[in-house]
Amino acid sequence: MAKGKAAGSVRTGIEPPKRRGDAVMSGVILHDLVVQRESKSFTDSLYAILTAAGLFEGPKYMLSALSGMAFIFTVHERLLPLSVTAYGQWVTVHKRAADSLGIYTVTDGGRTRHPTFAYYQQDAVQWIKASLDRGLGVIYWIPEFGVIHGYDDEDRIFYVQDGNSKENRMVLYDNLGLNFTPFWYAQIFGDKVEIPASDRLLESLRMAIDDWNAPYPVPPDCSIASGRNAYSYLTRALRQQDFDASGAVYILESYQQSRQEMMYFLQDAILLFPELKEAFILYEHIVGLCKSPDMMDCLDVKNRAIRLSGIPSLILAMEEAESLEEKAVNVFRGIAGNYPDLKRSTIPRWGLHMAR
């Protein structure tokens, strides 16, 4: 697997190999890398890695929006918890996130049932260790997403943070990638190129437009909706009262957090594009709906349940939020349309799509 050249100043916080008795223990722990669960698990993991390595400066909401992750909204038809991470082909979405920040990245993953998995697994052990040796953590599907921030060759284990606990998880080299889902995934990072702030901001608006217009994240599978269509799946499941209660709470919690991230991002973005003030006001209203009694009284967060008596008010609040977000996307569309977009308007000589 290809490996990127890491920035030269990111070895701060690396713990050198230690000695146990007479035996030398070969390993690394990145002590400056701390994952805190506040946003989508991928966003939390990406932020922890890049800030610890000095590859990103700024608040998490800025990274979430500039990477395109904040705007993503996906909903399973029965509101299963997997909705929050089932936002498309991870390799594509997560590479887009890193590219938009100017960060070199390489990903690998697949299905653990494939006969070649064992070979990819052992190869991944080596390039994950190499990334840690350079002072860069590795995003890893636990599930959900977390960060591998250390290894110990003597015990043949990786140390993993999930952001939900201060305690490390330990994953044996031979168990890397194995979990209760059929997927494995890991992602490393390298050097950074500087992208003008206005270009990064415009790209974030365009990614928001793309996600809003895409009805399904993984077509032809229609069990999960995205963007505008995700609102329809959410309100329909609530109206029919045929849903996973814990999943519904998780979806709404993630939705509330991501819309708040968009609001803060747009508040800052007004400095570069004053025309975004209208969109900021619209997201301010959406965040207000998220904190309104109509939504808060319906969520029994402690018991991970939905109070059925509050569903009609919750549906009305979500329908209003959809209308507000449609108007905000129209603002994005108007601004983005005033500037050239070579990424989407230039078709390479081999065509728009190529085999992968």
Tab-separated table of C-alpha atoms in Angstrom:
chain	number	residue	atom	x	y	z
A	1	MET	CA	0.000	0.000	0.000
A	2	ALA	CA	1.270	3.466	-0.872
A	3	LYS	CA	2.523	5.555	2.017
A	4	GLY	CA	2.642	9.344	2.179
A	5	LYS	CA	5.570	11.386	3.371
A	6	ALA	CA	4.583	12.769	6.760
A	7	ALA	CA	5.172	16.311	7.921
A	8	GLY	CA	8.529	16.557	9.629
A	9	SER	CA	7.358	18.231	12.843
A	10	VAL	CA	4.806	15.715	14.038
A	11	ARG	CA	6.898	13.463	16.277
A	12	THR	CA	5.999	15.452	19.404
A	13	GLY	CA	4.381	13.225	21.993
A	14	ILE	CA	5.825	9.948	20.711
A	15	GLU	CA	6.876	7.637	23.485
A	16	PRO	CA	10.119	5.843	22.574
A	17	PRO	CA	10.627	2.092	22.918
A	18	LYS	CA	10.732	0.947	26.540
A	19	ARG	CA	12.508	-1.854	28.373
A	20	ARG	CA	10.804	-4.634	30.290
A	21	GLY	CA	13.399	-6.361	32.431
A	22	ASP	CA	16.097	-7.438	30.016
A	23	ALA	CA	13.863	-7.414	26.971
A	24	VAL	CA	13.411	-4.321	24.805
A	25	MET	CA	9.794	-3.563	24.031
A	26	SER	CA	9.394	-2.010	20.599
A	27	GLY	CA	6.419	0.304	20.397
A	28	VAL	CA	4.985	3.789	20.113
A	29	ILE	CA	2.203	5.680	21.883
A	30	LEU	CA	1.045	9.099	20.669
A	31	HIS	CA	0.225	10.756	23.982
A	32	ASP	CA	-0.835	14.086	22.451
A	33	LEU	CA	-3.596	12.422	20.446
A	34	VAL	CA	-6.943	12.418	22.274
A	35	VAL	CA	-10.303	11.576	20.683
A	36	GLN	CA	-13.386	13.278	22.094
A	37	ARG	CA	-16.831	12.223	20.886
A	38	GLU	CA	-18.770	15.353	19.966
A	39	SER	CA	-19.565	14.999	16.277
A	40	LYS	CA	-19.679	12.134	13.778
A	41	SER	CA	-17.148	9.500	14.818
A	42	PHE	CA	-15.098	9.996	11.637
A	43	THR	CA	-14.976	13.755	12.202
A	44	ASP	CA	-13.893	13.311	15.824
A	45	SER	CA	-11.166	10.896	14.756
A	46	LEU	CA	-9.942	13.064	11.887
A	47	TYR	CA	-9.815	16.142	14.101
A	48	ALA	CA	-7.834	14.333	16.810
A	49	ILE	CA	-5.228	13.076	14.330
A	50	LEU	CA	-4.764	16.275	12.344
A	51	THR	CA	-4.646	18.663	15.301
A	52	ALA	CA	-2.181	16.454	17.203
A	53	ALA	CA	0.043	16.374	14.118
A	54	GLY	CA	-0.181	20.120	13.507
A	55	LEU	CA	-1.954	19.589	10.193
A	56	PHE	CA	-5.112	21.495	11.124
A	57	GLU	CA	-5.713	24.537	13.289
A	58	GLY	CA	-9.142	25.745	14.286
A	59	PRO	CA	-12.327	24.516	15.965
A	60	LYS	CA	-13.842	21.144	15.197
A	61	TYR	CA	-16.917	22.670	13.575
A	62	MET	CA	-14.667	24.285	10.976
A	63	LEU	CA	-13.015	20.979	10.094
A	64	SER	CA	-16.408	19.264	10.025
A	65	ALA	CA	-17.801	21.771	7.532
A	66	LEU	CA	-14.699	22.171	5.354
A	67	SER	CA	-14.363	18.392	5.050
A	68	GLY	CA	-17.975	18.082	3.929
A	69	MET	CA	-18.886	15.876	6.897
A	70	ALA	CA	-21.109	18.361	8.754
A	71	PHE	CA	-23.759	18.570	6.064
A	72	ILE	CA	-24.114	14.801	5.576
A	73	PHE	CA	-27.516	13.563	6.751
A	74	THR	CA	-28.494	9.931	6.168
A	75	VAL	CA	-31.464	7.996	7.525
A	76	HIS	CA	-32.384	4.314	7.335
A	77	GLU	CA	-36.037	3.592	6.578
A	78	ARG	CA	-36.437	2.113	10.087
A	79	LEU	CA	-34.122	4.645	11.739
A	80	LEU	CA	-31.455	2.081	12.588
A	81	PRO	CA	-28.346	3.395	14.390
A	82	LEU	CA	-26.205	2.552	11.371
A	83	SER	CA	-27.834	5.534	9.629
A	84	VAL	CA	-25.219	7.901	11.048
A	85	THR	CA	-22.253	6.117	9.430
A	86	ALA	CA	-23.988	4.679	6.335
A	87	TYR	CA	-23.358	7.783	4.245
A	88	GLY	CA	-21.860	6.158	1.172
A	89	GLN	CA	-18.676	4.482	0.044
A	90	TRP	CA	-16.313	5.338	2.861
A	91	VAL	CA	-13.226	5.409	0.657
A	92	THR	CA	-14.850	7.995	-1.610
A	93	VAL	CA	-16.419	10.148	1.115
A	94	HIS	CA	-13.407	10.121	3.420
A	95	LYS	CA	-10.919	10.789	0.630
A	96	ARG	CA	-13.083	13.741	-0.391
A	97	ALA	CA	-12.921	14.964	3.206
A	98	ALA	CA	-9.118	14.850	3.309
A	99	ASP	CA	-8.722	16.269	-0.210
A	100	SER	CA	-10.882	19.269	0.654
A	101	LEU	CA	-8.523	20.037	3.547
A	102	GLY	CA	-5.432	19.619	1.359
A	103	ILE	CA	-4.303	16.508	3.265
A	104	TYR	CA	-2.702	13.542	1.516
A	105	THR	CA	-4.453	10.302	2.452
A	106	VAL	CA	-4.536	6.610	1.640
A	107	THR	CA	-7.323	4.252	2.671
A	108	ASP	CA	-7.830	0.526	2.599
A	109	GLY	CA	-10.713	-1.679	3.585
A	110	GLY	CA	-13.257	-4.166	2.369
A	111	ARG	CA	-15.131	-7.224	3.504
A	112	THR	CA	-13.497	-9.578	5.955
A	113	ARG	CA	-15.092	-12.606	4.275
A	114	HIS	CA	-12.951	-12.179	1.165
A	115	PRO	CA	-10.272	-14.908	0.898
A	116	THR	CA	-7.505	-12.314	0.506
A	117	PHE	CA	-8.429	-10.478	3.710
A	118	ALA	CA	-5.646	-12.102	5.763
A	119	TYR	CA	-2.999	-10.768	3.354
A	120	TYR	CA	-4.415	-7.231	3.402
A	121	GLN	CA	-4.706	-7.450	7.189
A	122	GLN	CA	-1.040	-8.272	7.729
A	123	ASP	CA	0.020	-5.648	5.198
A	124	ALA	CA	-2.118	-3.099	7.061
A	125	VAL	CA	-0.360	-3.973	10.326
A	126	GLN	CA	2.909	-2.801	8.772
A	127	TRP	CA	1.722	0.471	7.250
A	128	ILE	CA	-0.278	1.371	10.354
A	129	LYS	CA	2.867	0.937	12.460
A	130	ALA	CA	4.842	3.007	9.945
A	131	SER	CA	2.304	5.839	10.237
A	132	LEU	CA	2.511	5.750	14.032
A	133	ASP	CA	6.309	5.824	13.812
A	134	ARG	CA	5.939	9.089	11.855
A	135	GLY	CA	3.732	10.516	14.607
A	136	LEU	CA	0.417	10.206	12.756
A	137	GLY	CA	-2.558	8.321	14.147
A	138	VAL	CA	-4.711	6.068	11.984
A	139	ILE	CA	-8.491	6.111	11.570
A	140	TYR	CA	-9.904	2.644	12.213
A	141	TRP	CA	-13.383	1.096	12.011
A	142	ILE	CA	-14.022	-0.392	15.463
A	143	PRO	CA	-17.081	0.156	14.885
A	144	GLU	CA	-17.753	3.141	14.862
A	145	PHE	CA	-14.665	5.075	13.785
A	146	GLY	CA	-11.857	5.545	16.248
A	147	VAL	CA	-8.099	6.116	16.195
A	148	ILE	CA	-5.182	3.739	16.493
A	149	HIS	CA	-2.678	5.808	18.467
A	150	GLY	CA	-0.075	3.272	19.485
A	151	TYR	CA	1.326	-0.233	19.186
A	152	ASP	CA	3.368	-2.744	21.141
A	153	ASP	CA	5.338	-5.273	19.093
A	154	GLU	CA	6.112	-7.410	22.127
A	155	ASP	CA	2.441	-8.030	22.883
A	156	ARG	CA	1.491	-7.643	19.201
A	157	ILE	CA	-1.308	-5.190	19.944
A	158	PHE	CA	-2.589	-1.821	18.772
A	159	TYR	CA	-3.969	0.776	21.185
A	160	VAL	CA	-7.273	2.256	20.019
A	161	GLN	CA	-9.305	5.232	21.256
A	162	ASP	CA	-13.039	5.385	20.586
A	163	GLY	CA	-13.652	8.759	22.262
A	164	ASN	CA	-16.341	7.346	24.556
A	165	SER	CA	-13.956	6.244	27.282
A	166	LYS	CA	-10.565	7.285	28.619
A	167	GLU	CA	-9.565	3.647	28.578
A	168	ASN	CA	-7.714	2.270	25.556
A	169	ARG	CA	-9.062	-0.621	23.583
A	170	MET	CA	-6.486	-3.198	22.588
A	171	VAL	CA	-6.601	-4.972	19.240
A	172	LEU	CA	-4.326	-7.897	18.492
A	173	TYR	CA	-2.458	-7.680	15.217
A	174	ASP	CA	-4.119	-10.960	14.234
A	175	ASN	CA	-7.564	-9.518	14.995
A	176	LEU	CA	-7.107	-6.263	13.098
A	177	GLY	CA	-10.212	-5.506	11.077
A	178	LEU	CA	-12.375	-8.157	12.719
A	179	ASN	CA	-15.595	-6.857	14.289
A	180	PHE	CA	-19.304	-7.618	14.384
A	181	THR	CA	-19.859	-5.922	11.013
A	182	PRO	CA	-18.673	-7.479	7.731
A	183	PHE	CA	-16.346	-4.544	7.008
A	184	TRP	CA	-12.836	-3.441	7.869
A	185	TYR	CA	-11.379	-0.005	7.233
A	186	ALA	CA	-8.248	1.995	7.994
A	187	GLN	CA	-6.949	5.367	6.780
A	188	ILE	CA	-3.577	7.084	7.055
A	189	PHE	CA	-2.509	10.658	6.366
A	190	GLY	CA	0.564	12.486	5.113
A	191	ASP	CA	1.663	15.920	4.011
A	192	LYS	CA	-0.512	18.974	3.502
A	193	VAL	CA	-0.823	21.478	0.672
A	194	GLU	CA	-2.226	24.921	1.320
A	195	ILE	CA	-5.575	25.729	-0.316
A	196	PRO	CA	-6.832	29.336	-0.317
A	197	ALA	CA	-9.516	29.849	2.329
A	198	SER	CA	-12.068	31.058	-0.224
A	199	ASP	CA	-11.561	27.936	-2.360
A	200	ARG	CA	-11.985	25.635	0.643
A	201	LEU	CA	-15.145	27.450	1.645
A	202	LEU	CA	-16.657	27.295	-1.846
A	203	GLU	CA	-15.880	23.583	-2.050
A	204	SER	CA	-17.676	22.996	1.251
A	205	LEU	CA	-20.782	24.696	-0.161
A	206	ARG	CA	-20.597	22.572	-3.307
A	207	MET	CA	-20.260	19.383	-1.285
A	208	ALA	CA	-23.332	20.441	0.696
A	209	ILE	CA	-25.273	20.943	-2.553
A	210	ASP	CA	-24.144	17.533	-3.855
A	211	ASP	CA	-25.197	15.768	-0.651
A	212	TRP	CA	-28.538	17.568	-0.519
A	213	ASN	CA	-29.399	16.495	-4.067
A	214	ALA	CA	-28.308	12.851	-3.726
A	215	PRO	CA	-31.413	10.821	-2.747
A	216	TYR	CA	-29.496	7.691	-1.727
A	217	PRO	CA	-25.892	7.377	-0.479
A	218	VAL	CA	-25.342	3.820	-1.760
A	219	PRO	CA	-27.588	3.263	-4.803
A	220	PRO	CA	-29.229	1.050	-5.929
A	221	ASP	CA	-29.919	0.320	-2.244
A	222	CYS	CA	-32.917	2.487	-1.349
A	223	SER	CA	-33.208	1.484	2.318
A	224	ILE	CA	-31.084	4.485	3.312
A	225	ALA	CA	-31.841	8.035	2.171
A	226	SER	CA	-29.625	11.097	2.172
A	227	GLY	CA	-29.921	14.863	1.961
A	228	ARG	CA	-33.390	16.190	1.230
A	229	ASN	CA	-34.758	12.649	0.989
A	230	ALA	CA	-33.499	11.777	4.474
A	231	TYR	CA	-36.071	14.115	5.990
A	232	SER	CA	-38.846	12.160	4.231
A	233	TYR	CA	-37.555	8.844	5.563
A	234	LEU	CA	-37.328	10.251	9.087
A	235	THR	CA	-40.808	11.763	9.214
A	236	ARG	CA	-42.385	8.741	7.504
A	237	ALA	CA	-40.903	6.315	10.038
A	238	LEU	CA	-42.021	8.531	12.917
A	239	ARG	CA	-45.513	8.879	11.470
A	240	GLN	CA	-45.859	5.102	11.011
A	241	GLN	CA	-44.259	4.480	14.437
A	242	ASP	CA	-42.206	1.724	12.855
A	243	PHE	CA	-38.667	2.509	13.918
A	244	ASP	CA	-35.740	1.610	16.130
A	245	ALA	CA	-36.054	3.928	19.139
A	246	SER	CA	-32.369	3.995	20.059
A	247	GLY	CA	-31.481	4.621	16.426
A	248	ALA	CA	-33.968	7.472	16.220
A	249	VAL	CA	-32.389	9.168	19.238
A	250	TYR	CA	-28.909	8.736	17.791
A	251	ILE	CA	-29.950	10.129	14.393
A	252	LEU	CA	-31.541	13.187	15.987
A	253	GLU	CA	-28.570	13.783	18.304
A	254	SER	CA	-26.199	13.635	15.346
A	255	TYR	CA	-28.498	15.886	13.338
A	256	GLN	CA	-28.627	18.486	16.107
A	257	GLN	CA	-24.836	18.522	16.450
A	258	SER	CA	-24.156	18.756	12.711
A	259	ARG	CA	-26.629	21.600	12.170
A	260	GLN	CA	-25.010	23.507	15.022
A	261	GLU	CA	-21.638	22.956	13.351
A	262	MET	CA	-23.011	24.380	10.107
A	263	MET	CA	-24.386	27.416	11.929
A	264	TYR	CA	-21.026	28.197	13.587
A	265	PHE	CA	-19.192	27.595	10.313
A	266	LEU	CA	-21.430	29.981	8.389
A	267	GLN	CA	-21.090	32.607	11.106
A	268	ASP	CA	-17.329	32.575	10.486
A	269	ALA	CA	-17.697	32.253	6.706
A	270	ILE	CA	-19.586	35.543	6.484
A	271	LEU	CA	-16.228	37.290	6.828
A	272	LEU	CA	-15.213	35.922	3.408
A	273	PHE	CA	-18.647	35.789	1.768
A	274	PRO	CA	-21.089	38.274	3.338
A	275	GLU	CA	-23.828	36.809	1.138
A	276	LEU	CA	-23.827	33.767	3.449
A	277	LYS	CA	-25.517	35.760	6.207
A	278	GLU	CA	-28.922	34.656	4.906
A	279	ALA	CA	-27.892	30.998	5.145
A	280	PHE	CA	-26.465	31.578	8.638
A	281	ILE	CA	-29.827	32.991	9.797
A	282	LEU	CA	-31.626	29.975	8.321
A	283	TYR	CA	-29.349	27.546	10.172
A	284	GLU	CA	-29.772	29.612	13.310
A	285	HIS	CA	-33.501	28.925	13.012
A	286	ILE	CA	-32.836	25.199	12.456
A	287	VAL	CA	-30.682	25.048	15.589
A	288	GLY	CA	-33.471	26.854	17.433
A	289	LEU	CA	-35.885	24.123	16.335
A	290	CYS	CA	-33.435	21.472	17.551
A	291	LYS	CA	-33.464	23.056	21.008
A	292	SER	CA	-37.199	23.693	21.067
A	293	PRO	CA	-39.572	21.804	23.386
A	294	ASP	CA	-41.109	20.155	20.310
A	295	MET	CA	-37.892	18.226	19.790
A	296	MET	CA	-36.281	18.095	23.222
A	297	ASP	CA	-39.423	16.866	25.018
A	298	CYS	CA	-39.776	14.038	22.513
A	299	LEU	CA	-36.309	12.613	23.182
A	300	ASP	CA	-35.752	10.415	26.213
A	301	VAL	CA	-31.984	10.465	25.910
A	302	LYS	CA	-31.323	8.621	29.178
A	303	ASN	CA	-33.384	5.612	28.125
A	304	ARG	CA	-32.596	6.016	24.402
A	305	ALA	CA	-36.275	6.217	23.571
A	306	ILE	CA	-38.809	8.431	21.778
A	307	ARG	CA	-41.864	9.639	23.670
A	308	LEU	CA	-44.728	8.743	21.366
A	309	SER	CA	-46.889	11.630	22.603
A	310	GLY	CA	-44.366	14.089	21.204
A	311	ILE	CA	-44.072	12.596	17.715
A	312	PRO	CA	-46.624	14.889	15.982
A	313	SER	CA	-44.760	18.001	17.184
A	314	LEU	CA	-41.416	16.454	16.263
A	315	ILE	CA	-42.635	15.753	12.732
A	316	LEU	CA	-43.780	19.358	12.313
A	317	ALA	CA	-40.407	20.608	13.565
A	318	MET	CA	-38.502	18.400	11.117
A	319	GLU	CA	-40.705	19.446	8.202
A	320	GLU	CA	-40.010	23.089	9.028
A	321	ALA	CA	-36.288	22.338	9.301
A	322	GLU	CA	-36.342	20.721	5.854
A	323	SER	CA	-37.943	23.825	4.361
A	324	LEU	CA	-35.341	26.068	6.009
A	325	GLU	CA	-32.486	23.884	4.821
A	326	GLU	CA	-33.830	23.887	1.256
A	327	LYS	CA	-33.654	27.686	1.326
A	328	ALA	CA	-30.110	27.584	2.718
A	329	VAL	CA	-28.965	25.231	-0.045
A	330	ASN	CA	-30.439	27.625	-2.597
A	331	VAL	CA	-28.262	30.347	-1.065
A	332	PHE	CA	-25.230	28.044	-1.396
A	333	ARG	CA	-26.164	27.343	-5.001
A	334	GLY	CA	-26.426	31.023	-5.845
A	335	ILE	CA	-23.027	31.848	-4.336
A	336	ALA	CA	-21.188	28.816	-5.739
A	337	GLY	CA	-22.609	29.485	-9.191
A	338	ASN	CA	-20.791	32.821	-9.329
A	339	TYR	CA	-17.376	31.149	-9.300
A	340	PRO	CA	-15.777	28.609	-11.684
A	341	ASP	CA	-15.814	25.013	-10.504
A	342	LEU	CA	-13.183	23.140	-12.485
A	343	LYS	CA	-13.575	19.981	-10.405
A	344	ARG	CA	-17.172	19.466	-11.537
A	345	SER	CA	-17.168	21.188	-14.926
A	346	THR	CA	-13.999	19.716	-16.455
A	347	ILE	CA	-14.458	16.203	-17.857
A	348	PRO	CA	-11.200	14.255	-18.253
A	349	ARG	CA	-10.385	12.761	-21.623
A	350	TRP	CA	-11.346	9.277	-20.420
A	351	GLY	CA	-14.819	10.470	-19.443
A	352	LEU	CA	-16.610	11.302	-16.239
A	353	HIS	CA	-16.304	7.799	-14.807
A	354	MET	CA	-13.443	5.352	-14.846
A	355	ALA	CA	-13.001	1.838	-13.596
A	356	ARG	CA	-11.742	1.505	-10.042
